[in-house]
Amino acid sequence: MARRHRNRDNNPDANRRQGRAIADLRQRLAGTGRVVVLTGAGVSAESGIPTFRDAQTGYWQRFRPEDLATAEAFRRDPQTVWRWYAQRRAAVQGVEPNPGHTALARLENRLSEFTLITQNVDGLHARAGSRRVLELHGNLLRVRCFSGCVSYSVGDGSPDARAAFDGDSSAAETVPEVPRCPHCGDYLRPDVVWFGENLPEQAIQRAFGAAESADLFLVVGTSAVVYPAAMLPRTALDCGATVVEINPDRTPLSTFVTLSIRGTAGEVLPRVIV
Ligand code: BV8
Ligand code: ZN
């Protein structure tokens, strides 16, 4: 389960600081034109999805995510990598968006110039009602032919699509056969961006365009160590935006940003976006 962050109730000073910072951000939001939000795995933690750097549990303890999330790992051992993603797909479909996700969907409905950029692959922003989401790292709920012939989303009704996800529900117990492309016979693979792979051109270009023209750039729930996504807040800062971080922990961004709010997405965002 995602790490529980230290309870702030027993620290009145921290609470006062957090309260002031939240009021400050609420005020900045009220008078702002172009708002851009970048989210990371921390936004989904309160939905019960472990963050990318949370310790892996059970069978997956022996692997580091970075070692599984590569094309080389898949080519070397497709069944193990496919199974890891099948379990994550099943886990994501078994949880709900949290108040942090729904607050961001509310914000999108209020603002005429709003961009939501996510590193997350869990599809929870869309399920919370966010309509325009730039998914920099793809989406767990889609698979595609490794050679690019075809792609299927969970819920697609075609027999080929259903066959692609057949093994998901039992992925925890059995090692499913990795499904193959019905056109070329290559393996199907998760439609996510692995380490060492380029990000979707249009998504990353639009993300940098938004960062360069942002008035207010909000960074929520990311350790800011994965590139090029981690460049976005710095780009926004360099281009004159106000950059605000929401994270229970410090990150490499914390010293650079205009305001750093120590708190969780599910707790802070609904108090900022009321
Ligand atoms: C690229 C999909 C060009 C898969 C992901 C050497 C060789 C090759 C590349 C590199 C290299 N050195 C560096 C690179 C670049 C590399 C990179 O950045 N590596 C890092 C590890 C140094 N990047 C790439 O490879 C990218 N591609 O550069 O292409 C290229 C091409 C060829 C050769 C060279 C370059 C591709 C990166 C995309 C990787 N795919 N996901 C999958 O999910 O399985 S990234 C993965 O990490 C997830 O998407 C995740 O979102 C992302 C970032 O992590 P975070 O979201 O920040 O999550 P994390 O767990 O780290 O942190 C959570 C945070 O939340 C914490 O701060 C925590 O305090 C906070 N938190 C916890 N609870 C809460 C909370 N916050 C709020 N509320 C809470 N309740
Ligand atoms: Zn194919």
mmCIF file of C-alpha atoms and ligand atoms in Angstrom:
data_model
loop_
_atom_site.group_PDB
_atom_site.id
_atom_site.type_symbol
_atom_site.label_atom_id
_atom_site.label_comp_id
_atom_site.label_asym_id
_atom_site.label_seq_id
_atom_site.Cartn_x
_atom_site.Cartn_y
_atom_site.Cartn_z
ATOM 1 C CA MET A 1 0.000 0.000 0.000
ATOM 2 C CA ALA A 2 1.241 3.537 -0.607
ATOM 3 C CA ARG A 3 3.304 4.928 2.276
ATOM 4 C CA ARG A 4 1.058 6.753 4.776
ATOM 5 C CA HIS A 5 2.428 10.253 5.252
ATOM 6 C CA ARG A 6 3.110 11.478 8.766
ATOM 7 C CA ASN A 7 -0.046 12.804 10.301
ATOM 8 C CA ARG A 8 0.074 16.584 10.382
ATOM 9 C CA ASP A 9 -2.546 16.824 13.171
ATOM 10 C CA ASN A 10 0.111 16.705 15.897
ATOM 11 C CA ASN A 11 2.079 19.655 14.529
ATOM 12 C CA PRO A 12 0.168 22.975 14.915
ATOM 13 C CA ASP A 13 2.969 25.027 13.319
ATOM 14 C CA ALA A 14 2.996 22.842 10.208
ATOM 15 C CA ASN A 15 -0.774 23.124 10.054
ATOM 16 C CA ARG A 16 -0.653 26.903 10.272
ATOM 17 C CA ARG A 17 2.020 27.086 7.568
ATOM 18 C CA GLN A 18 0.025 24.746 5.361
ATOM 19 C CA GLY A 19 -3.183 26.750 5.946
ATOM 20 C CA ARG A 20 -1.462 29.994 4.943
ATOM 21 C CA ALA A 21 0.065 28.406 1.840
ATOM 22 C CA ILE A 22 -3.300 26.967 0.775
ATOM 23 C CA ALA A 23 -4.968 30.374 1.189
ATOM 24 C CA ASP A 24 -2.132 31.957 -0.809
ATOM 25 C CA LEU A 25 -2.556 29.425 -3.648
ATOM 26 C CA ARG A 26 -6.360 29.818 -3.642
ATOM 27 C CA GLN A 27 -5.880 33.576 -4.092
ATOM 28 C CA ARG A 28 -3.309 33.136 -6.876
ATOM 29 C CA LEU A 29 -5.635 30.726 -8.655
ATOM 30 C CA ALA A 30 -8.552 33.177 -8.479
ATOM 31 C CA GLY A 31 -6.725 35.884 -10.358
ATOM 32 C CA THR A 32 -4.830 33.796 -12.879
ATOM 33 C CA GLY A 33 -5.149 33.384 -16.640
ATOM 34 C CA ARG A 34 -3.320 30.350 -17.948
ATOM 35 C CA VAL A 35 -3.076 27.491 -15.421
ATOM 36 C CA VAL A 36 -1.072 24.330 -16.090
ATOM 37 C CA VAL A 37 -0.935 21.290 -13.784
ATOM 38 C CA LEU A 38 1.642 18.487 -13.915
ATOM 39 C CA THR A 39 0.809 15.368 -11.904
ATOM 40 C CA GLY A 40 2.820 12.326 -10.923
ATOM 41 C CA ALA A 41 2.128 9.048 -9.182
ATOM 42 C CA GLY A 42 1.537 10.808 -5.845
ATOM 43 C CA VAL A 43 -1.853 12.030 -7.098
ATOM 44 C CA SER A 44 -3.041 8.401 -7.286
ATOM 45 C CA ALA A 45 -1.555 7.335 -3.929
ATOM 46 C CA GLU A 46 -4.764 8.164 -2.029
ATOM 47 C CA SER A 47 -6.688 5.981 -4.462
ATOM 48 C CA GLY A 48 -4.573 3.089 -3.190
ATOM 49 C CA ILE A 49 -2.175 2.865 -6.142
ATOM 50 C CA PRO A 50 1.444 2.611 -4.885
ATOM 51 C CA THR A 51 3.640 5.379 -6.308
ATOM 52 C CA PHE A 52 6.367 4.516 -8.759
ATOM 53 C CA ARG A 53 9.046 4.714 -6.093
ATOM 54 C CA ASP A 54 7.048 3.146 -3.251
ATOM 55 C CA ALA A 55 8.512 -0.183 -2.327
ATOM 56 C CA GLN A 56 7.079 -2.948 -4.493
ATOM 57 C CA THR A 57 5.224 -5.677 -2.649
ATOM 58 C CA GLY A 58 4.815 -9.445 -2.819
ATOM 59 C CA TYR A 59 6.276 -11.221 -5.848
ATOM 60 C CA TRP A 60 7.370 -7.837 -7.286
ATOM 61 C CA GLN A 61 9.616 -6.980 -4.299
ATOM 62 C CA ARG A 62 12.578 -8.500 -6.134
ATOM 63 C CA PHE A 63 12.260 -6.040 -9.050
ATOM 64 C CA ARG A 64 12.872 -2.290 -9.360
ATOM 65 C CA PRO A 65 10.166 -0.650 -11.531
ATOM 66 C CA GLU A 66 12.852 0.961 -13.686
ATOM 67 C CA ASP A 67 14.149 -2.557 -14.475
ATOM 68 C CA LEU A 68 10.751 -3.825 -15.596
ATOM 69 C CA ALA A 69 9.626 -0.703 -17.486
ATOM 70 C CA THR A 70 11.982 -1.118 -20.448
ATOM 71 C CA ALA A 71 11.746 -2.669 -23.928
ATOM 72 C CA GLU A 72 14.859 -4.731 -23.142
ATOM 73 C CA ALA A 73 13.210 -6.287 -20.067
ATOM 74 C CA PHE A 74 10.150 -7.118 -22.156
ATOM 75 C CA ARG A 75 12.166 -8.659 -24.978
ATOM 76 C CA ARG A 76 14.200 -10.643 -22.428
ATOM 77 C CA ASP A 77 11.228 -11.864 -20.385
ATOM 78 C CA PRO A 78 7.915 -10.862 -21.942
ATOM 79 C CA GLN A 79 5.829 -12.991 -19.613
ATOM 80 C CA THR A 80 7.112 -11.383 -16.382
ATOM 81 C CA VAL A 81 6.770 -7.856 -17.743
ATOM 82 C CA TRP A 82 3.334 -8.558 -19.242
ATOM 83 C CA ARG A 83 2.214 -10.035 -15.881
ATOM 84 C CA TRP A 84 3.417 -6.933 -13.958
ATOM 85 C CA TYR A 85 1.328 -4.724 -16.221
ATOM 86 C CA ALA A 86 -1.664 -7.082 -16.134
ATOM 87 C CA GLN A 87 -1.674 -6.876 -12.336
ATOM 88 C CA ARG A 88 -1.341 -3.078 -12.408
ATOM 89 C CA ARG A 89 -4.231 -2.913 -14.949
ATOM 90 C CA ALA A 90 -6.378 -5.046 -12.671
ATOM 91 C CA ALA A 91 -5.394 -2.938 -9.623
ATOM 92 C CA VAL A 92 -6.219 0.348 -11.350
ATOM 93 C CA GLN A 93 -9.636 -0.902 -12.459
ATOM 94 C CA GLY A 94 -10.347 -1.911 -8.869
ATOM 95 C CA VAL A 95 -9.899 1.584 -7.375
ATOM 96 C CA GLU A 96 -11.645 4.957 -7.679
ATOM 97 C CA PRO A 97 -10.312 8.442 -8.387
ATOM 98 C CA ASN A 98 -9.726 10.359 -5.132
ATOM 99 C CA PRO A 99 -10.700 13.948 -4.138
ATOM 100 C CA GLY A 100 -7.434 15.201 -5.610
ATOM 101 C CA HIS A 101 -8.385 13.903 -9.064
ATOM 102 C CA THR A 102 -11.926 15.291 -8.835
ATOM 103 C CA ALA A 103 -10.681 18.718 -7.669
ATOM 104 C CA LEU A 104 -8.536 18.980 -10.805
ATOM 105 C CA ALA A 105 -11.530 18.002 -12.967
ATOM 106 C CA ARG A 106 -13.500 20.813 -11.256
ATOM 107 C CA LEU A 107 -10.698 23.267 -11.991
ATOM 108 C CA GLU A 108 -10.718 22.357 -15.687
ATOM 109 C CA ASN A 109 -14.459 23.119 -15.832
ATOM 110 C CA ARG A 110 -13.911 26.580 -14.350
ATOM 111 C CA LEU A 111 -11.004 27.844 -16.372
ATOM 112 C CA SER A 112 -10.926 28.711 -20.063
ATOM 113 C CA GLU A 113 -7.142 28.259 -20.291
ATOM 114 C CA PHE A 114 -6.244 25.086 -18.407
ATOM 115 C CA THR A 115 -3.877 22.238 -19.279
ATOM 116 C CA LEU A 116 -3.522 19.010 -17.294
ATOM 117 C CA ILE A 117 -0.310 17.105 -17.994
ATOM 118 C CA THR A 118 0.187 13.735 -16.337
ATOM 119 C CA GLN A 119 3.053 11.281 -16.043
ATOM 120 C CA ASN A 120 0.584 8.733 -14.724
ATOM 121 C CA VAL A 121 -0.543 5.805 -16.820
ATOM 122 C CA ASP A 122 -3.538 4.808 -14.663
ATOM 123 C CA GLY A 123 -6.297 6.724 -16.480
ATOM 124 C CA LEU A 124 -7.701 8.012 -13.154
ATOM 125 C CA HIS A 125 -7.814 11.673 -14.255
ATOM 126 C CA ALA A 126 -10.160 10.767 -17.122
ATOM 127 C CA ARG A 127 -12.295 8.644 -14.809
ATOM 128 C CA ALA A 128 -12.534 11.643 -12.430
ATOM 129 C CA GLY A 129 -13.970 13.743 -15.280
ATOM 130 C CA SER A 130 -10.879 15.511 -16.652
ATOM 131 C CA ARG A 131 -11.450 15.749 -20.403
ATOM 132 C CA ARG A 132 -8.271 17.237 -21.818
ATOM 133 C CA VAL A 133 -5.386 15.221 -20.333
ATOM 134 C CA LEU A 134 -1.913 15.139 -21.862
ATOM 135 C CA GLU A 135 -0.666 11.611 -21.030
ATOM 136 C CA LEU A 136 3.115 11.890 -21.395
ATOM 137 C CA HIS A 137 3.843 8.256 -20.549
ATOM 138 C CA GLY A 138 0.918 6.468 -22.202
ATOM 139 C CA ASN A 139 -1.866 4.494 -20.561
ATOM 140 C CA LEU A 140 -1.914 1.107 -18.808
ATOM 141 C CA LEU A 141 -5.438 0.427 -20.073
ATOM 142 C CA ARG A 142 -4.212 0.213 -23.668
ATOM 143 C CA VAL A 143 -1.967 -2.385 -25.306
ATOM 144 C CA ARG A 144 -0.490 -2.270 -28.796
ATOM 145 C CA CYS A 145 1.441 -4.423 -31.232
ATOM 146 C CA PHE A 146 5.160 -3.986 -30.532
ATOM 147 C CA SER A 147 5.602 -3.377 -34.269
ATOM 148 C CA GLY A 148 2.784 -0.828 -34.246
ATOM 149 C CA CYS A 149 0.089 -2.630 -36.304
ATOM 150 C CA VAL A 150 -2.792 -2.336 -33.888
ATOM 151 C CA SER A 151 -3.825 -1.142 -30.416
ATOM 152 C CA TYR A 152 -6.613 -2.215 -28.073
ATOM 153 C CA SER A 153 -8.161 -0.515 -25.024
ATOM 154 C CA VAL A 154 -9.685 -2.305 -22.052
ATOM 155 C CA GLY A 155 -13.411 -2.397 -22.782
ATOM 156 C CA ASP A 156 -13.012 -2.628 -26.582
ATOM 157 C CA GLY A 157 -15.620 -5.191 -27.688
ATOM 158 C CA SER A 158 -13.734 -6.909 -30.551
ATOM 159 C CA PRO A 159 -12.733 -10.586 -30.057
ATOM 160 C CA ASP A 160 -9.032 -9.677 -30.625
ATOM 161 C CA ALA A 161 -9.223 -6.961 -27.942
ATOM 162 C CA ARG A 162 -10.954 -9.252 -25.478
ATOM 163 C CA ALA A 163 -8.325 -11.923 -26.142
ATOM 164 C CA ALA A 164 -5.567 -9.397 -25.392
ATOM 165 C CA PHE A 165 -6.865 -8.803 -21.855
ATOM 166 C CA ASP A 166 -8.104 -12.335 -21.159
ATOM 167 C CA GLY A 167 -5.318 -13.213 -18.768
ATOM 168 C CA ASP A 168 -5.544 -10.026 -16.673
ATOM 169 C CA SER A 169 -7.961 -11.207 -14.028
ATOM 170 C CA SER A 170 -5.875 -14.278 -13.177
ATOM 171 C CA ALA A 171 -2.475 -12.555 -13.661
ATOM 172 C CA ALA A 172 -1.844 -12.678 -9.903
ATOM 173 C CA GLU A 173 -1.813 -16.464 -9.880
ATOM 174 C CA THR A 174 -0.857 -17.652 -13.346
ATOM 175 C CA VAL A 175 1.755 -16.589 -15.850
ATOM 176 C CA PRO A 176 -0.436 -15.637 -18.806
ATOM 177 C CA GLU A 177 0.649 -16.347 -22.360
ATOM 178 C CA VAL A 178 1.691 -12.975 -23.766
ATOM 179 C CA PRO A 179 -0.853 -12.274 -26.522
ATOM 180 C CA ARG A 180 0.371 -11.687 -30.049
ATOM 181 C CA CYS A 181 -0.647 -9.292 -32.788
ATOM 182 C CA PRO A 182 -3.220 -10.965 -35.081
ATOM 183 C CA HIS A 183 -1.635 -9.204 -38.095
ATOM 184 C CA CYS A 184 2.138 -9.714 -37.769
ATOM 185 C CA GLY A 185 2.529 -12.147 -34.890
ATOM 186 C CA ASP A 186 4.790 -9.838 -32.829
ATOM 187 C CA TYR A 187 4.015 -9.547 -29.149
ATOM 188 C CA LEU A 188 1.412 -7.123 -27.895
ATOM 189 C CA ARG A 189 2.877 -4.745 -25.277
ATOM 190 C CA PRO A 190 1.515 -2.175 -22.812
ATOM 191 C CA ASP A 191 0.907 1.182 -24.556
ATOM 192 C CA VAL A 192 3.158 3.030 -22.095
ATOM 193 C CA VAL A 193 6.474 4.849 -22.632
ATOM 194 C CA TRP A 194 9.319 2.761 -21.275
ATOM 195 C CA PHE A 195 12.631 4.150 -20.043
ATOM 196 C CA GLY A 196 14.826 4.859 -23.064
ATOM 197 C CA GLU A 197 11.773 5.333 -25.338
ATOM 198 C CA ASN A 198 10.671 8.678 -26.732
ATOM 199 C CA LEU A 199 7.522 10.299 -25.403
ATOM 200 C CA PRO A 200 4.569 10.836 -27.776
ATOM 201 C CA GLU A 201 5.693 13.784 -29.916
ATOM 202 C CA GLN A 202 2.434 15.732 -29.866
ATOM 203 C CA ALA A 203 1.896 15.331 -26.103
ATOM 204 C CA ILE A 204 5.374 16.499 -25.129
ATOM 205 C CA GLN A 205 5.335 19.409 -27.565
ATOM 206 C CA ARG A 206 1.975 20.600 -26.253
ATOM 207 C CA ALA A 207 3.214 20.150 -22.686
ATOM 208 C CA PHE A 208 6.258 22.336 -23.227
ATOM 209 C CA GLY A 209 4.134 24.882 -25.108
ATOM 210 C CA ALA A 210 1.794 25.073 -22.109
ATOM 211 C CA ALA A 211 4.694 25.345 -19.627
ATOM 212 C CA GLU A 212 6.274 28.178 -21.648
ATOM 213 C CA SER A 213 3.073 30.240 -21.643
ATOM 214 C CA ALA A 214 1.740 29.378 -18.164
ATOM 215 C CA ASP A 215 0.917 32.102 -15.638
ATOM 216 C CA LEU A 216 0.570 29.533 -12.832
ATOM 217 C CA PHE A 217 2.175 26.042 -12.972
ATOM 218 C CA LEU A 218 1.085 23.527 -10.302
ATOM 219 C CA VAL A 219 3.247 20.409 -9.721
ATOM 220 C CA VAL A 220 1.441 17.737 -7.739
ATOM 221 C CA GLY A 221 2.726 14.382 -6.490
ATOM 222 C CA THR A 222 5.901 13.924 -8.456
ATOM 223 C CA SER A 223 9.464 13.270 -7.328
ATOM 224 C CA ALA A 224 10.582 15.280 -10.378
ATOM 225 C CA VAL A 225 13.365 12.840 -11.300
ATOM 226 C CA VAL A 226 12.050 11.439 -14.590
ATOM 227 C CA TYR A 227 12.924 13.385 -17.737
ATOM 228 C CA PRO A 228 11.849 15.076 -19.903
ATOM 229 C CA ALA A 229 8.700 15.569 -17.721
ATOM 230 C CA ALA A 230 10.828 16.937 -14.856
ATOM 231 C CA MET A 231 11.983 19.740 -17.189
ATOM 232 C CA LEU A 232 8.458 21.181 -17.414
ATOM 233 C CA PRO A 233 8.317 22.999 -14.044
ATOM 234 C CA ARG A 234 11.791 24.458 -14.615
ATOM 235 C CA THR A 235 10.739 25.615 -18.079
ATOM 236 C CA ALA A 236 7.678 27.303 -16.591
ATOM 237 C CA LEU A 237 9.854 29.019 -13.967
ATOM 238 C CA ASP A 238 12.363 30.175 -16.620
ATOM 239 C CA CYS A 239 9.477 31.627 -18.643
ATOM 240 C CA GLY A 240 8.202 33.655 -15.692
ATOM 241 C CA ALA A 241 5.390 31.488 -14.326
ATOM 242 C CA THR A 242 4.520 31.168 -10.662
ATOM 243 C CA VAL A 243 5.322 27.533 -9.826
ATOM 244 C CA VAL A 244 3.661 25.856 -6.838
ATOM 245 C CA GLU A 245 4.474 22.338 -5.630
ATOM 246 C CA ILE A 246 2.128 20.108 -3.604
ATOM 247 C CA ASN A 247 3.908 17.136 -2.088
ATOM 248 C CA PRO A 248 4.145 15.696 1.436
ATOM 249 C CA ASP A 249 7.903 15.349 0.898
ATOM 250 C CA ARG A 250 10.628 17.654 -0.403
ATOM 251 C CA THR A 251 11.792 17.097 -3.987
ATOM 252 C CA PRO A 252 14.643 18.497 -6.178
ATOM 253 C CA LEU A 253 12.142 21.216 -7.192
ATOM 254 C CA SER A 254 11.336 22.351 -3.649
ATOM 255 C CA THR A 255 14.119 24.924 -3.417
ATOM 256 C CA PHE A 256 13.312 26.437 -6.847
ATOM 257 C CA VAL A 257 9.524 26.800 -6.756
ATOM 258 C CA THR A 258 7.618 29.957 -5.758
ATOM 259 C CA LEU A 259 5.660 28.056 -3.085
ATOM 260 C CA SER A 260 5.998 24.497 -1.802
ATOM 261 C CA ILE A 261 2.984 23.106 0.094
ATOM 262 C CA ARG A 262 3.737 20.098 2.299
ATOM 263 C CA GLY A 263 0.616 18.005 2.015
ATOM 264 C CA THR A 264 -1.099 15.283 0.050
ATOM 265 C CA ALA A 265 -3.020 15.800 -3.176
ATOM 266 C CA GLY A 266 -6.252 14.385 -1.745
ATOM 267 C CA GLU A 267 -6.052 16.712 1.264
ATOM 268 C CA VAL A 268 -4.711 19.961 -0.267
ATOM 269 C CA LEU A 269 -6.338 20.177 -3.730
ATOM 270 C CA PRO A 270 -9.965 20.094 -2.475
ATOM 271 C CA ARG A 271 -9.069 22.947 -0.031
ATOM 272 C CA VAL A 272 -7.515 24.978 -2.832
ATOM 273 C CA ILE A 273 -10.204 24.275 -5.449
ATOM 274 C CA VAL A 274 -13.360 24.623 -3.409
HETATM 275 C C1 BV8 B 1 13.471 9.607 -22.906
HETATM 276 C C2 BV8 B 1 5.510 4.443 -17.831
HETATM 277 C C3 BV8 B 1 14.637 10.091 -24.909
HETATM 278 C C4 BV8 B 1 5.968 3.052 -17.506
HETATM 279 C C5 BV8 B 1 7.275 5.913 -16.981
HETATM 280 C C6 BV8 B 1 19.851 6.846 -19.668
HETATM 281 C C7 BV8 B 1 19.378 6.137 -20.766
HETATM 282 C C8 BV8 B 1 18.135 6.403 -21.324
HETATM 283 C C9 BV8 B 1 17.358 7.407 -20.804
HETATM 284 C C10 BV8 B 1 17.847 8.087 -19.723
HETATM 285 C C11 BV8 B 1 19.077 7.840 -19.144
HETATM 286 N N1 BV8 B 1 19.243 8.682 -18.109
HETATM 287 C C12 BV8 B 1 18.157 9.470 -17.980
HETATM 288 C C13 BV8 B 1 17.331 9.133 -18.972
HETATM 289 C C14 BV8 B 1 16.049 9.702 -19.224
HETATM 290 C C15 BV8 B 1 15.015 8.797 -18.540
HETATM 291 C C16 BV8 B 1 14.927 9.199 -17.076
HETATM 292 O O1 BV8 B 1 14.468 10.268 -16.782
HETATM 293 N N2 BV8 B 1 15.405 8.338 -16.181
HETATM 294 C C17 BV8 B 1 15.351 8.679 -14.756
HETATM 295 C C18 BV8 B 1 15.056 7.436 -13.939
HETATM 296 C C19 BV8 B 1 16.661 9.341 -14.393
HETATM 297 N N3 BV8 B 1 13.794 9.115 -19.226
HETATM 298 C C20 BV8 B 1 13.400 8.350 -20.229
HETATM 299 O O2 BV8 B 1 13.948 7.321 -20.577
HETATM 300 C C21 BV8 B 1 12.213 8.891 -20.984
HETATM 301 N N4 BV8 B 1 12.487 8.862 -22.385
HETATM 302 O O3 BV8 B 1 14.183 10.324 -22.268
HETATM 303 O O4 BV8 B 1 13.552 9.450 -24.286
HETATM 304 C C22 BV8 B 1 15.742 9.083 -24.928
HETATM 305 C C23 BV8 B 1 15.616 8.003 -25.766
HETATM 306 C C24 BV8 B 1 16.669 7.095 -25.812
HETATM 307 C C25 BV8 B 1 17.806 7.275 -25.018
HETATM 308 C C26 BV8 B 1 17.893 8.371 -24.165
HETATM 309 C C27 BV8 B 1 16.853 9.271 -24.082
HETATM 310 C C28 BV8 B 1 10.991 8.037 -20.704
HETATM 311 C C29 BV8 B 1 10.551 8.251 -19.274
HETATM 312 C C30 BV8 B 1 9.176 7.573 -19.077
HETATM 313 C C31 BV8 B 1 9.340 6.298 -18.287
HETATM 314 N N5 BV8 B 1 7.993 5.714 -18.045
HETATM 315 N N6 BV8 B 1 6.062 5.376 -16.826
HETATM 316 C C32 BV8 B 1 5.285 2.522 -16.268
HETATM 317 O O5 BV8 B 1 4.581 3.249 -15.552
HETATM 318 O O6 BV8 B 1 5.460 1.288 -16.027
HETATM 319 S S1 BV8 B 1 7.872 6.937 -15.799
HETATM 320 C C33 BV8 B 1 7.261 6.561 -14.263
HETATM 321 O O7 BV8 B 1 7.916 7.481 -13.366
HETATM 322 C C34 BV8 B 1 5.777 6.799 -14.030
HETATM 323 O O8 BV8 B 1 5.081 7.272 -15.167
HETATM 324 C C35 BV8 B 1 5.780 7.909 -12.985
HETATM 325 O O9 BV8 B 1 4.727 8.772 -13.079
HETATM 326 C C36 BV8 B 1 7.044 8.583 -13.357
HETATM 327 C C37 BV8 B 1 7.615 9.637 -12.502
HETATM 328 O O10 BV8 B 1 7.572 9.234 -11.195
HETATM 329 P P1 BV8 B 1 6.577 10.044 -10.223
HETATM 330 O O11 BV8 B 1 5.267 10.198 -10.901
HETATM 331 O O12 BV8 B 1 7.251 11.281 -9.793
HETATM 332 O O13 BV8 B 1 6.397 9.019 -9.072
HETATM 333 P P2 BV8 B 1 7.396 8.762 -7.865
HETATM 334 O O14 BV8 B 1 6.978 7.499 -7.226
HETATM 335 O O15 BV8 B 1 8.813 8.939 -8.336
HETATM 336 O O16 BV8 B 1 7.122 9.995 -6.862
HETATM 337 C C38 BV8 B 1 5.860 10.120 -6.257
HETATM 338 C C39 BV8 B 1 5.878 11.446 -5.551
HETATM 339 O O17 BV8 B 1 4.600 11.638 -4.981
HETATM 340 C C40 BV8 B 1 6.884 11.530 -4.423
HETATM 341 O O18 BV8 B 1 7.526 12.787 -4.463
HETATM 342 C C41 BV8 B 1 6.003 11.434 -3.170
HETATM 343 O O19 BV8 B 1 6.532 12.206 -2.097
HETATM 344 C C42 BV8 B 1 4.733 12.047 -3.629
HETATM 345 N N7 BV8 B 1 3.529 11.573 -2.942
HETATM 346 C C43 BV8 B 1 3.325 10.400 -2.311
HETATM 347 N N8 BV8 B 1 2.049 10.360 -1.828
HETATM 348 C C44 BV8 B 1 1.460 11.531 -2.199
HETATM 349 C C45 BV8 B 1 2.397 12.303 -2.907
HETATM 350 N N9 BV8 B 1 2.120 13.510 -3.411
HETATM 351 C C46 BV8 B 1 0.875 13.985 -3.202
HETATM 352 N N10 BV8 B 1 -0.096 13.308 -2.540
HETATM 353 C C47 BV8 B 1 0.173 12.085 -2.027
HETATM 354 N N11 BV8 B 1 -0.795 11.416 -1.349
HETATM 355 ZN ZN ZN B 2 1.633 -6.381 -35.487
#
